[in-house]
Amino acid sequence: MSFKFDVEEVRRQFPACSLEIDGIPIAYLDGPGGTQVPHQVLNAITGYLINDNANEDGNFKAGLQARNIEASAREAAADFLGCEPEEIGFNCSSTQNCYNLAINLSKEFKPGDELIITEIDHRCNSAPWKSLERLGCIVKTVRLDTDTQQLDFQDFESKLSEKTKVVAINWASNALGTITDVKKFIDAAHRYGAITVVDAVHYAAHLPIDVKDIDTDALLCSPYKWFGPHMGVIYLKKEIIARLDFNNAKADDIKEGARKFHMGTPQYEQLCGIREAVNFIASLGEKYADEFIDELRGLDGRRKNIVAGMLAIDTYEAPLAEKLRKGLRRIEGVNVYGPAEGEPRTPTVVFTMDKYNPDFVTRIFGSKAINSWNGDFYAVEAIEAMGLSESGGVIRLGLAPYCTEADIDRVLSTVNSIAAGEYNSFGE
Ligand SMILES: Cc1ncc(COP(=O)(O)O)c(C=O)c1O
């Protein structure tokens, strides 16, 4: 397939892409920590605050409109994940959503019940379940195979039993880029009647999601990783929503559907931003849908365009990430992490340098207007298992659809210079 992605057209939609530091354009390789935001999202947020700012159900135009705003965000998020709008919940972050779910589910648990997390998890999807140890729940952790940098499925199967109540699993690692075959884990968990919770926060920025296909009971993602505002979106199967007695104000208007999951007044301006982040992805898809006719069979409307948009993003990002990994591997003293080439992975490139601490490297990047991250990114156990905690974790560069080949070249040339000792007196 000859796929031509118009990155300049994408960049024009992101005001941050025209920013410079000391005359150098900023290379936004910090996407796994949060992406930049297109005009469409910014305009929706400010537009709401200027024109429609009101709490819901007031007997005036903006007050009457507020519920429609929430409904439109729910519909957009449902199209993004492939579910019903009533199965979508919002809160301020995925961590908040996961704690909220854990606390509410724990009303069903008794001492000795078992919860399974994994060594590759972001703390978002492990700490809430660990917190239930105080109720006598037993938390088991699936091993990360540090050779393949993938989860050990056999270890997972050996931990499953009739006592397993929850399996919390990561779809894509924000620290290693590893993509896990969550469907296989979910099938196995369901054989024992466990509830499955998928952390798709990193995955959702790079590939289309179909919650019905993987058949998970719950899934977490955060729109600020895919061009939207700082919020968390949770998918909850209708049966789970119906079954649980959620902590909330129990007012008449929040007793039904995913509203039961939300605490307090909805963040209307952010909901406008989420809706438009989804519409932005769909607008990319509209342009590139013809490239993915086979993958889009059976889909229509906005859902079809969202899937096409995410496939276009993936098709653009993957070869750039490959070029970056290959270039880094050619530099002496550089170690690139993540699963073997050809194994499923996100375009998040993680590496260390033998002679230089990750914090030192990202400070040099920062001085060259290259935005990147270093450390463990709250995937503490994965970085520990890799034996990298003591040396400051890893350096992380993540691709987004507004990143360019020139960004990659700048990174490679900077790493070459660092490796050649040109920055040895940096910061002195
Ligand atoms: C894989 C993964 N899970 C969870 C989170 C936490 O998301 P939030 O900040 O919305 O709580 C992150 C954030 O970096 C992440 O990368």
GROMACS .gro file of C-alpha atoms and ligand atoms in nm:
model
  444
    1MET     CA    1   0.000   0.000   0.000
    2SER     CA    2   0.140   0.340  -0.093
    3PHE     CA    3   0.014   0.550   0.195
    4LYS     CA    4   0.080   0.923   0.187
    5PHE     CA    5  -0.005   1.103   0.510
    6ASP     CA    6  -0.027   1.480   0.489
    7VAL     CA    7   0.157   1.564   0.812
    8GLU     CA    8   0.178   1.934   0.726
    9GLU     CA    9  -0.200   1.954   0.702
   10VAL     CA   10  -0.224   1.789   1.044
   11ARG     CA   11   0.035   2.026   1.191
   12ARG     CA   12  -0.160   2.329   1.067
   13GLN     CA   13  -0.447   2.218   1.289
   14PHE     CA   14  -0.231   2.221   1.604
   15PRO     CA   15  -0.138   2.573   1.717
   16ALA     CA   16   0.143   2.430   1.934
   17CYS     CA   17   0.314   2.300   1.619
   18SER     CA   18   0.404   2.654   1.517
   19LEU     CA   19   0.577   2.730   1.849
   20GLU     CA   20   0.955   2.767   1.863
   21ILE     CA   21   1.214   2.795   2.137
   22ASP     CA   22   1.506   3.024   2.043
   23GLY     CA   23   1.405   2.993   1.680
   24ILE     CA   24   1.392   2.611   1.687
   25PRO     CA   25   1.054   2.442   1.625
   26ILE     CA   26   0.952   2.225   1.918
   27ALA     CA   27   0.969   1.849   1.850
   28TYR     CA   28   0.679   1.703   2.047
   29LEU     CA   29   0.804   1.355   2.127
   30ASP     CA   30   0.637   1.363   2.468
   31GLY     CA   31   0.302   1.228   2.339
   32PRO     CA   32   0.282   0.929   2.579
   33GLY     CA   33   0.267   1.185   2.860
   34GLY     CA   34  -0.002   1.383   2.678
   35THR     CA   35  -0.054   1.507   2.322
   36GLN     CA   36  -0.103   1.856   2.181
   37VAL     CA   37  -0.453   1.983   2.106
   38PRO     CA   38  -0.602   2.091   1.769
   39HIS     CA   39  -0.797   2.416   1.710
   40GLN     CA   40  -1.120   2.217   1.692
   41VAL     CA   41  -1.082   2.105   2.055
   42LEU     CA   42  -0.963   2.444   2.179
   43ASN     CA   43  -1.251   2.623   2.006
   44ALA     CA   44  -1.506   2.383   2.154
   45ILE     CA   45  -1.373   2.439   2.506
   46THR     CA   46  -1.355   2.819   2.484
   47GLY     CA   47  -1.678   2.829   2.282
   48TYR     CA   48  -1.860   2.650   2.561
   49LEU     CA   49  -1.716   2.880   2.828
   50ILE     CA   50  -1.809   3.191   2.629
   51ASN     CA   51  -2.150   3.092   2.493
   52ASP     CA   52  -2.297   2.800   2.683
   53ASN     CA   53  -2.153   2.811   3.034
   54ALA     CA   54  -2.420   2.685   3.274
   55ASN     CA   55  -2.511   2.395   3.498
   56GLU     CA   56  -2.779   2.166   3.365
   57ASP     CA   57  -3.156   2.196   3.376
   58GLY     CA   58  -3.178   2.573   3.433
   59ASN     CA   59  -3.485   2.722   3.263
   60PHE     CA   60  -3.276   2.922   3.019
   61LYS     CA   61  -3.101   2.844   2.689
   62ALA     CA   62  -2.759   2.737   2.823
   63GLY     CA   63  -2.909   2.554   3.121
   64LEU     CA   64  -3.139   2.355   2.895
   65GLN     CA   65  -2.850   2.270   2.663
   66ALA     CA   66  -2.607   2.128   2.921
   67ARG     CA   67  -2.750   1.775   2.915
   68ASN     CA   68  -2.721   1.771   2.535
   69ILE     CA   69  -2.354   1.859   2.568
   70GLU     CA   70  -2.296   1.565   2.797
   71ALA     CA   71  -2.498   1.337   2.568
   72SER     CA   72  -2.295   1.443   2.264
   73ALA     CA   73  -1.967   1.366   2.445
   74ARG     CA   74  -2.102   1.028   2.554
   75GLU     CA   75  -2.205   0.948   2.195
   76ALA     CA   76  -1.864   1.050   2.064
   77ALA     CA   77  -1.676   0.844   2.325
   78ALA     CA   78  -1.907   0.548   2.254
   79ASP     CA   79  -1.823   0.572   1.882
   80PHE     CA   80  -1.454   0.590   1.976
   81LEU     CA   81  -1.473   0.267   2.178
   82GLY     CA   82  -1.744   0.082   1.983
   83CYS     CA   83  -2.012   0.066   2.254
   84GLU     CA   84  -2.344   0.222   2.361
   85PRO     CA   85  -2.347   0.581   2.497
   86GLU     CA   86  -2.499   0.455   2.826
   87GLU     CA   87  -2.187   0.246   2.877
   88ILE     CA   88  -1.959   0.550   2.894
   89GLY     CA   89  -1.858   0.722   3.217
   90PHE     CA   90  -1.643   1.032   3.271
   91ASN     CA   91  -1.428   1.154   3.558
   92CYS     CA   92  -1.113   1.361   3.590
   93SER     CA   93  -0.860   1.088   3.505
   94SER     CA   94  -0.830   0.716   3.439
   95THR     CA   95  -0.674   0.675   3.783
   96GLN     CA   96  -0.984   0.831   3.937
   97ASN     CA   97  -1.208   0.608   3.725
   98CYS     CA   98  -1.017   0.296   3.828
   99TYR     CA   99  -1.027   0.382   4.201
  100ASN     CA  100  -1.396   0.460   4.167
  101LEU     CA  101  -1.457   0.122   4.003
  102ALA     CA  102  -1.241  -0.065   4.257
  103ILE     CA  103  -1.411   0.098   4.556
  104ASN     CA  104  -1.758   0.026   4.419
  105LEU     CA  105  -1.677  -0.331   4.312
  106SER     CA  106  -1.519  -0.404   4.650
  107LYS     CA  107  -1.867  -0.396   4.806
  108GLU     CA  108  -1.905  -0.744   4.650
  109PHE     CA  109  -1.572  -0.882   4.776
  110LYS     CA  110  -1.490  -1.086   5.084
  111PRO     CA  111  -1.155  -1.170   5.247
  112GLY     CA  112  -0.965  -1.428   5.042
  113ASP     CA  113  -1.107  -1.309   4.708
  114GLU     CA  114  -0.830  -1.272   4.452
  115LEU     CA  115  -0.747  -0.985   4.217
  116ILE     CA  116  -0.490  -1.013   3.940
  117ILE     CA  117  -0.273  -0.724   3.821
  118THR     CA  118   0.042  -0.733   3.608
  119GLU     CA  119   0.403  -0.630   3.636
  120ILE     CA  120   0.370  -0.413   3.324
  121ASP     CA  121   0.086  -0.198   3.465
  122HIS     CA  122   0.089   0.175   3.512
  123ARG     CA  123   0.006   0.231   3.881
  124CYS     CA  124  -0.334   0.363   3.760
  125ASN     CA  125  -0.447   0.005   3.702
  126SER     CA  126  -0.266  -0.162   3.989
  127ALA     CA  127  -0.277   0.071   4.293
  128PRO     CA  128  -0.661   0.078   4.313
  129TRP     CA  129  -0.668  -0.305   4.329
  130LYS     CA  130  -0.373  -0.321   4.570
  131SER     CA  131  -0.566  -0.082   4.796
  132LEU     CA  132  -0.823  -0.359   4.847
  133GLU     CA  133  -0.568  -0.573   5.031
  134ARG     CA  134  -0.683  -0.389   5.345
  135LEU     CA  135  -1.018  -0.570   5.302
  136GLY     CA  136  -0.842  -0.906   5.298
  137CYS     CA  137  -0.836  -0.941   4.919
  138ILE     CA  138  -0.530  -1.117   4.779
  139VAL     CA  139  -0.356  -0.941   4.490
  140LYS     CA  140  -0.148  -1.152   4.252
  141THR     CA  141   0.090  -1.003   3.995
  142VAL     CA  142   0.149  -1.156   3.649
  143ARG     CA  143   0.516  -1.173   3.565
  144LEU     CA  144   0.678  -0.967   3.290
  145ASP     CA  145   0.916  -1.182   3.086
  146THR     CA  146   1.212  -0.947   3.072
  147ASP     CA  147   1.360  -1.128   2.769
  148THR     CA  148   1.056  -1.083   2.544
  149GLN     CA  149   0.931  -0.778   2.738
  150GLN     CA  150   0.585  -0.931   2.716
  151LEU     CA  151   0.354  -1.062   2.988
  152ASP     CA  152   0.394  -1.430   3.072
  153PHE     CA  153   0.057  -1.585   2.977
  154GLN     CA  154   0.138  -1.917   3.143
  155ASP     CA  155   0.211  -1.736   3.468
  156PHE     CA  156  -0.127  -1.560   3.429
  157GLU     CA  157  -0.311  -1.890   3.373
  158SER     CA  158  -0.143  -2.042   3.677
  159LYS     CA  159  -0.277  -1.756   3.892
  160LEU     CA  160  -0.640  -1.782   3.773
  161SER     CA  161  -0.887  -1.972   3.990
  162GLU     CA  162  -1.249  -1.976   4.102
  163LYS     CA  163  -1.141  -1.718   4.363
  164THR     CA  164  -1.036  -1.462   4.097
  165LYS     CA  165  -1.277  -1.170   4.103
  166VAL     CA  166  -1.093  -0.913   3.891
  167VAL     CA  167  -0.828  -0.925   3.621
  168ALA     CA  168  -0.678  -0.581   3.558
  169ILE     CA  169  -0.464  -0.584   3.249
  170ASN     CA  170  -0.265  -0.336   3.046
  171TRP     CA  171  -0.325  -0.322   2.669
  172ALA     CA  172  -0.013  -0.125   2.579
  173SER     CA  173   0.275  -0.040   2.808
  174ASN     CA  174   0.355   0.329   2.842
  175ALA     CA  175   0.707   0.230   2.954
  176LEU     CA  176   0.806  -0.036   2.699
  177GLY     CA  177   0.555   0.003   2.416
  178THR     CA  178   0.458  -0.366   2.446
  179ILE     CA  179   0.109  -0.447   2.317
  180THR     CA  180  -0.057  -0.738   2.498
  181ASP     CA  181  -0.307  -0.975   2.337
  182VAL     CA  182  -0.573  -0.872   2.588
  183LYS     CA  183  -0.843  -1.076   2.417
  184LYS     CA  184  -0.660  -1.396   2.513
  185PHE     CA  185  -0.631  -1.280   2.877
  186ILE     CA  186  -0.996  -1.171   2.886
  187ASP     CA  187  -1.122  -1.505   2.745
  188ALA     CA  188  -0.926  -1.692   3.011
  189ALA     CA  189  -1.045  -1.459   3.290
  190HIS     CA  190  -1.408  -1.499   3.184
  191ARG     CA  191  -1.378  -1.877   3.202
  192TYR     CA  192  -1.344  -1.824   3.579
  193GLY     CA  193  -1.616  -1.558   3.596
  194ALA     CA  194  -1.373  -1.273   3.675
  195ILE     CA  195  -1.445  -0.912   3.582
  196THR     CA  196  -1.186  -0.771   3.339
  197VAL     CA  197  -1.053  -0.416   3.343
  198VAL     CA  198  -0.833  -0.307   3.052
  199ASP     CA  199  -0.602  -0.007   3.082
  200ALA     CA  200  -0.607   0.129   2.725
  201VAL     CA  201  -0.467   0.471   2.814
  202HIS     CA  202  -0.150   0.427   2.608
  203TYR     CA  203  -0.306   0.201   2.343
  204ALA     CA  204  -0.594   0.437   2.262
  205ALA     CA  205  -0.358   0.700   2.123
  206HIS     CA  206  -0.233   0.471   1.849
  207LEU     CA  207  -0.485   0.206   1.740
  208PRO     CA  208  -0.863   0.166   1.705
  209ILE     CA  209  -1.050   0.007   1.996
  210ASP     CA  210  -1.353  -0.221   1.978
  211VAL     CA  211  -1.460  -0.308   2.332
  212LYS     CA  212  -1.719  -0.555   2.207
  213ASP     CA  213  -1.457  -0.743   2.011
  214ILE     CA  214  -1.223  -0.787   2.308
  215ASP     CA  215  -1.532  -0.840   2.528
  216THR     CA  216  -1.388  -0.667   2.834
  217ASP     CA  217  -1.617  -0.567   3.122
  218ALA     CA  218  -1.442  -0.234   3.173
  219LEU     CA  219  -1.186  -0.026   2.986
  220LEU     CA  220  -1.001   0.294   3.076
  221CYS     CA  221  -0.865   0.564   2.847
  222SER     CA  222  -0.770   0.931   2.882
  223PRO     CA  223  -0.852   1.186   2.609
  224TYR     CA  224  -0.545   1.398   2.689
  225LYS     CA  225  -0.340   1.120   2.527
  226TRP     CA  226  -0.539   1.157   2.204
  227PHE     CA  227  -0.567   1.532   2.140
  228GLY     CA  228  -0.832   1.608   2.402
  229PRO     CA  229  -0.848   1.762   2.748
  230HIS     CA  230  -0.734   1.616   3.081
  231MET     CA  231  -1.013   1.373   3.163
  232GLY     CA  232  -1.071   1.000   3.201
  233VAL     CA  233  -1.323   0.797   3.001
  234ILE     CA  234  -1.441   0.460   3.127
  235TYR     CA  235  -1.634   0.196   2.936
  236LEU     CA  236  -1.847  -0.023   3.159
  237LYS     CA  237  -2.061  -0.306   3.025
  238LYS     CA  238  -2.429  -0.236   3.086
  239GLU     CA  239  -2.455  -0.541   3.314
  240ILE     CA  240  -2.180  -0.404   3.542
  241ILE     CA  241  -2.347  -0.062   3.562
  242ALA     CA  242  -2.679  -0.224   3.649
  243ARG     CA  243  -2.524  -0.455   3.907
  244LEU     CA  244  -2.327  -0.200   4.107
  245ASP     CA  245  -2.438   0.040   4.375
  246PHE     CA  246  -2.210   0.333   4.298
  247ASN     CA  247  -2.110   0.596   4.552
  248ASN     CA  248  -2.264   0.923   4.438
  249ALA     CA  249  -2.520   1.175   4.554
  250LYS     CA  250  -2.806   0.933   4.475
  251ALA     CA  251  -3.021   1.214   4.340
  252ASP     CA  252  -3.302   1.114   4.106
  253ASP     CA  253  -3.118   1.234   3.795
  254ILE     CA  254  -2.806   1.022   3.860
  255LYS     CA  255  -2.956   0.688   3.936
  256GLU     CA  256  -2.952   0.558   3.581
  257GLY     CA  257  -2.689   0.443   3.329
  258ALA     CA  258  -2.330   0.561   3.337
  259ARG     CA  259  -2.440   0.878   3.516
  260LYS     CA  260  -2.433   0.656   3.822
  261PHE     CA  261  -2.056   0.648   3.784
  262HIS     CA  262  -2.003   1.024   3.776
  263MET     CA  263  -1.940   1.225   4.091
  264GLY     CA  264  -2.084   1.575   4.103
  265THR     CA  265  -2.128   1.831   3.826
  266PRO     CA  266  -1.999   1.715   3.486
  267GLN     CA  267  -1.697   1.902   3.343
  268TYR     CA  268  -1.898   2.040   3.050
  269GLU     CA  269  -1.614   2.232   2.883
  270GLN     CA  270  -1.392   1.923   2.894
  271LEU     CA  271  -1.677   1.710   2.756
  272CYS     CA  272  -1.698   1.949   2.460
  273GLY     CA  273  -1.324   1.896   2.415
  274ILE     CA  274  -1.358   1.516   2.427
  275ARG     CA  275  -1.634   1.523   2.164
  276GLU     CA  276  -1.416   1.733   1.935
  277ALA     CA  277  -1.104   1.520   1.991
  278VAL     CA  278  -1.309   1.227   1.862
  279ASN     CA  279  -1.439   1.439   1.573
  280PHE     CA  280  -1.082   1.541   1.490
  281ILE     CA  281  -0.979   1.175   1.462
  282ALA     CA  282  -1.291   1.109   1.252
  283SER     CA  283  -1.199   1.399   1.022
  284LEU     CA  284  -0.861   1.236   0.958
  285GLY     CA  285  -1.041   0.912   0.888
  286GLU     CA  286  -1.275   1.073   0.638
  287LYS     CA  287  -0.970   1.172   0.437
  288TYR     CA  288  -0.796   0.834   0.451
  289ALA     CA  289  -1.090   0.587   0.460
  290ASP     CA  290  -1.025   0.465   0.102
  291GLU     CA  291  -0.686   0.333   0.214
  292PHE     CA  292  -0.845   0.088   0.461
  293ILE     CA  293  -1.144  -0.057   0.275
  294ASP     CA  294  -1.094  -0.412   0.408
  295GLU     CA  295  -1.052  -0.308   0.771
  296LEU     CA  296  -1.358  -0.081   0.756
  297ARG     CA  297  -1.600  -0.338   0.613
  298GLY     CA  298  -1.927  -0.341   0.808
  299LEU     CA  299  -1.867  -0.002   0.971
  300ASP     CA  300  -2.040   0.325   0.891
  301GLY     CA  301  -2.087   0.685   1.003
  302ARG     CA  302  -1.853   0.839   1.259
  303ARG     CA  303  -1.741   0.501   1.395
  304LYS     CA  304  -1.609   0.410   1.049
  305ASN     CA  305  -1.419   0.740   1.024
  306ILE     CA  306  -1.273   0.703   1.374
  307VAL     CA  307  -1.139   0.357   1.293
  308ALA     CA  308  -1.000   0.490   0.963
  309GLY     CA  309  -0.844   0.785   1.148
  310MET     CA  310  -0.670   0.561   1.400
  311LEU     CA  311  -0.549   0.327   1.124
  312ALA     CA  312  -0.410   0.629   0.937
  313ILE     CA  313  -0.233   0.745   1.255
  314ASP     CA  314  -0.084   0.400   1.311
  315THR     CA  315   0.023   0.364   0.947
  316TYR     CA  316   0.200   0.700   0.964
  317GLU     CA  317   0.360   0.659   1.307
  318ALA     CA  318   0.488   0.298   1.291
  319PRO     CA  319   0.757   0.344   1.022
  320LEU     CA  320   0.881   0.665   1.186
  321ALA     CA  321   0.920   0.482   1.516
  322GLU     CA  322   1.101   0.200   1.335
  323LYS     CA  323   1.340   0.449   1.178
  324LEU     CA  324   1.406   0.597   1.522
  325ARG     CA  325   1.472   0.255   1.679
  326LYS     CA  326   1.702   0.151   1.395
  327GLY     CA  327   1.893   0.478   1.410
  328LEU     CA  328   1.936   0.455   1.787
  329ARG     CA  329   2.059   0.094   1.766
  330ARG     CA  330   2.337   0.207   1.531
  331ILE     CA  331   2.480   0.440   1.797
  332GLU     CA  332   2.739   0.288   2.028
  333GLY     CA  333   2.643   0.275   2.393
  334VAL     CA  334   2.268   0.300   2.322
  335ASN     CA  335   2.029   0.024   2.438
  336VAL     CA  336   1.679   0.017   2.286
  337TYR     CA  337   1.404  -0.161   2.484
  338GLY     CA  338   1.065  -0.306   2.395
  339PRO     CA  339   0.953  -0.629   2.226
  340ALA     CA  340   1.143  -0.776   1.930
  341GLU     CA  341   1.090  -0.618   1.587
  342GLY     CA  342   0.774  -0.762   1.430
  343GLU     CA  343   0.602  -0.815   1.766
  344PRO     CA  344   0.303  -0.590   1.843
  345ARG     CA  345   0.416  -0.255   1.985
  346THR     CA  346   0.321   0.111   1.993
  347PRO     CA  347   0.538   0.382   1.832
  348THR     CA  348   0.687   0.462   2.171
  349VAL     CA  349   1.064   0.429   2.166
  350VAL     CA  350   1.246   0.364   2.490
  351PHE     CA  351   1.622   0.357   2.540
  352THR     CA  352   1.916   0.414   2.773
  353MET     CA  353   2.274   0.527   2.714
  354ASP     CA  354   2.555   0.337   2.888
  355LYS     CA  355   2.745   0.645   2.997
  356TYR     CA  356   2.464   0.894   3.047
  357ASN     CA  357   2.180   0.912   3.295
  358PRO     CA  358   1.827   0.939   3.141
  359ASP     CA  359   1.764   1.267   3.324
  360PHE     CA  360   2.085   1.413   3.176
  361VAL     CA  361   1.982   1.305   2.824
  362THR     CA  362   1.631   1.453   2.842
  363ARG     CA  363   1.775   1.779   2.978
  364ILE     CA  364   1.994   1.800   2.669
  365PHE     CA  365   1.693   1.720   2.453
  366GLY     CA  366   1.501   1.995   2.634
  367SER     CA  367   1.776   2.245   2.558
  368LYS     CA  368   1.735   2.157   2.188
  369ALA     CA  369   1.353   2.201   2.194
  370ILE     CA  370   1.299   1.824   2.187
  371ASN     CA  371   1.027   1.732   2.437
  372SER     CA  372   1.076   1.388   2.588
  373TRP     CA  373   1.042   1.206   2.920
  374ASN     CA  374   1.268   1.004   3.147
  375GLY     CA  375   1.206   0.777   3.447
  376ASP     CA  376   0.951   0.501   3.503
  377PHE     CA  377   0.630   0.689   3.413
  378TYR     CA  378   0.448   0.517   3.702
  379ALA     CA  379   0.516   0.179   3.540
  380VAL     CA  380   0.738   0.128   3.843
  381GLU     CA  381   0.731  -0.252   3.853
  382ALA     CA  382   0.813  -0.293   3.481
  383ILE     CA  383   1.117  -0.069   3.507
  384GLU     CA  384   1.223  -0.246   3.828
  385ALA     CA  385   1.185  -0.587   3.661
  386MET     CA  386   1.405  -0.465   3.376
  387GLY     CA  387   1.671  -0.375   3.636
  388LEU     CA  388   1.663  -0.008   3.536
  389SER     CA  389   1.527   0.166   3.846
  390GLU     CA  390   1.862   0.236   4.014
  391SER     CA  391   2.005   0.393   3.699
  392GLY     CA  392   1.714   0.637   3.658
  393GLY     CA  393   1.479   0.437   3.434
  394VAL     CA  394   1.464   0.500   3.060
  395ILE     CA  395   1.437   0.781   2.806
  396ARG     CA  396   1.099   0.779   2.627
  397LEU     CA  397   1.017   0.927   2.287
  398GLY     CA  398   0.665   0.886   2.157
  399LEU     CA  399   0.526   0.948   1.809
  400ALA     CA  400   0.209   1.144   1.738
  401PRO     CA  401   0.057   1.225   1.397
  402TYR     CA  402   0.204   1.577   1.406
  403CYS     CA  403   0.562   1.449   1.451
  404THR     CA  404   0.788   1.457   1.145
  405GLU     CA  405   1.084   1.277   1.000
  406ALA     CA  406   1.285   1.593   1.073
  407ASP     CA  407   1.205   1.545   1.445
  408ILE     CA  408   1.352   1.194   1.428
  409ASP     CA  409   1.663   1.320   1.248
  410ARG     CA  410   1.713   1.585   1.516
  411VAL     CA  411   1.689   1.325   1.791
  412LEU     CA  412   1.935   1.093   1.620
  413SER     CA  413   2.184   1.369   1.558
  414THR     CA  414   2.158   1.484   1.922
  415VAL     CA  415   2.206   1.129   2.057
  416ASN     CA  416   2.505   1.086   1.825
  417SER     CA  417   2.656   1.406   1.966
  418ILE     CA  418   2.589   1.298   2.326
  419ALA     CA  419   2.748   0.958   2.257
  420ALA     CA  420   3.051   1.132   2.105
  421GLY     CA  421   3.098   1.324   2.431
  422GLU     CA  422   3.006   1.665   2.289
  423TYR     CA  423   2.781   1.743   2.588
  424ASN     CA  424   3.002   1.606   2.863
  425SER     CA  425   3.026   1.947   3.027
  426PHE     CA  426   2.653   2.025   2.977
  427GLY     CA  427   2.498   2.194   3.280
  428GLU     CA  428   2.831   2.262   3.454
  429LIG     C1  429  -0.079   0.320   3.043
  429LIG     C2  430  -0.129   0.430   3.130
  429LIG     N1  431  -0.226   0.404   3.218
  429LIG     C3  432  -0.279   0.499   3.298
  429LIG     C4  433  -0.232   0.627   3.295
  429LIG     C5  434  -0.292   0.727   3.389
  429LIG     O1  435  -0.391   0.801   3.326
  429LIG     P1  436  -0.456   0.925   3.403
  429LIG     O2  437  -0.351   1.030   3.412
  429LIG     O3  438  -0.573   0.965   3.318
  429LIG     O4  439  -0.496   0.878   3.538
  429LIG     C6  440  -0.130   0.661   3.206
  429LIG     C7  441  -0.076   0.796   3.203
  429LIG     O5  442   0.035   0.822   3.162
  429LIG     C8  443  -0.079   0.561   3.120
  429LIG     O6  444   0.017   0.587   3.031
   0.00000   0.00000   0.00000
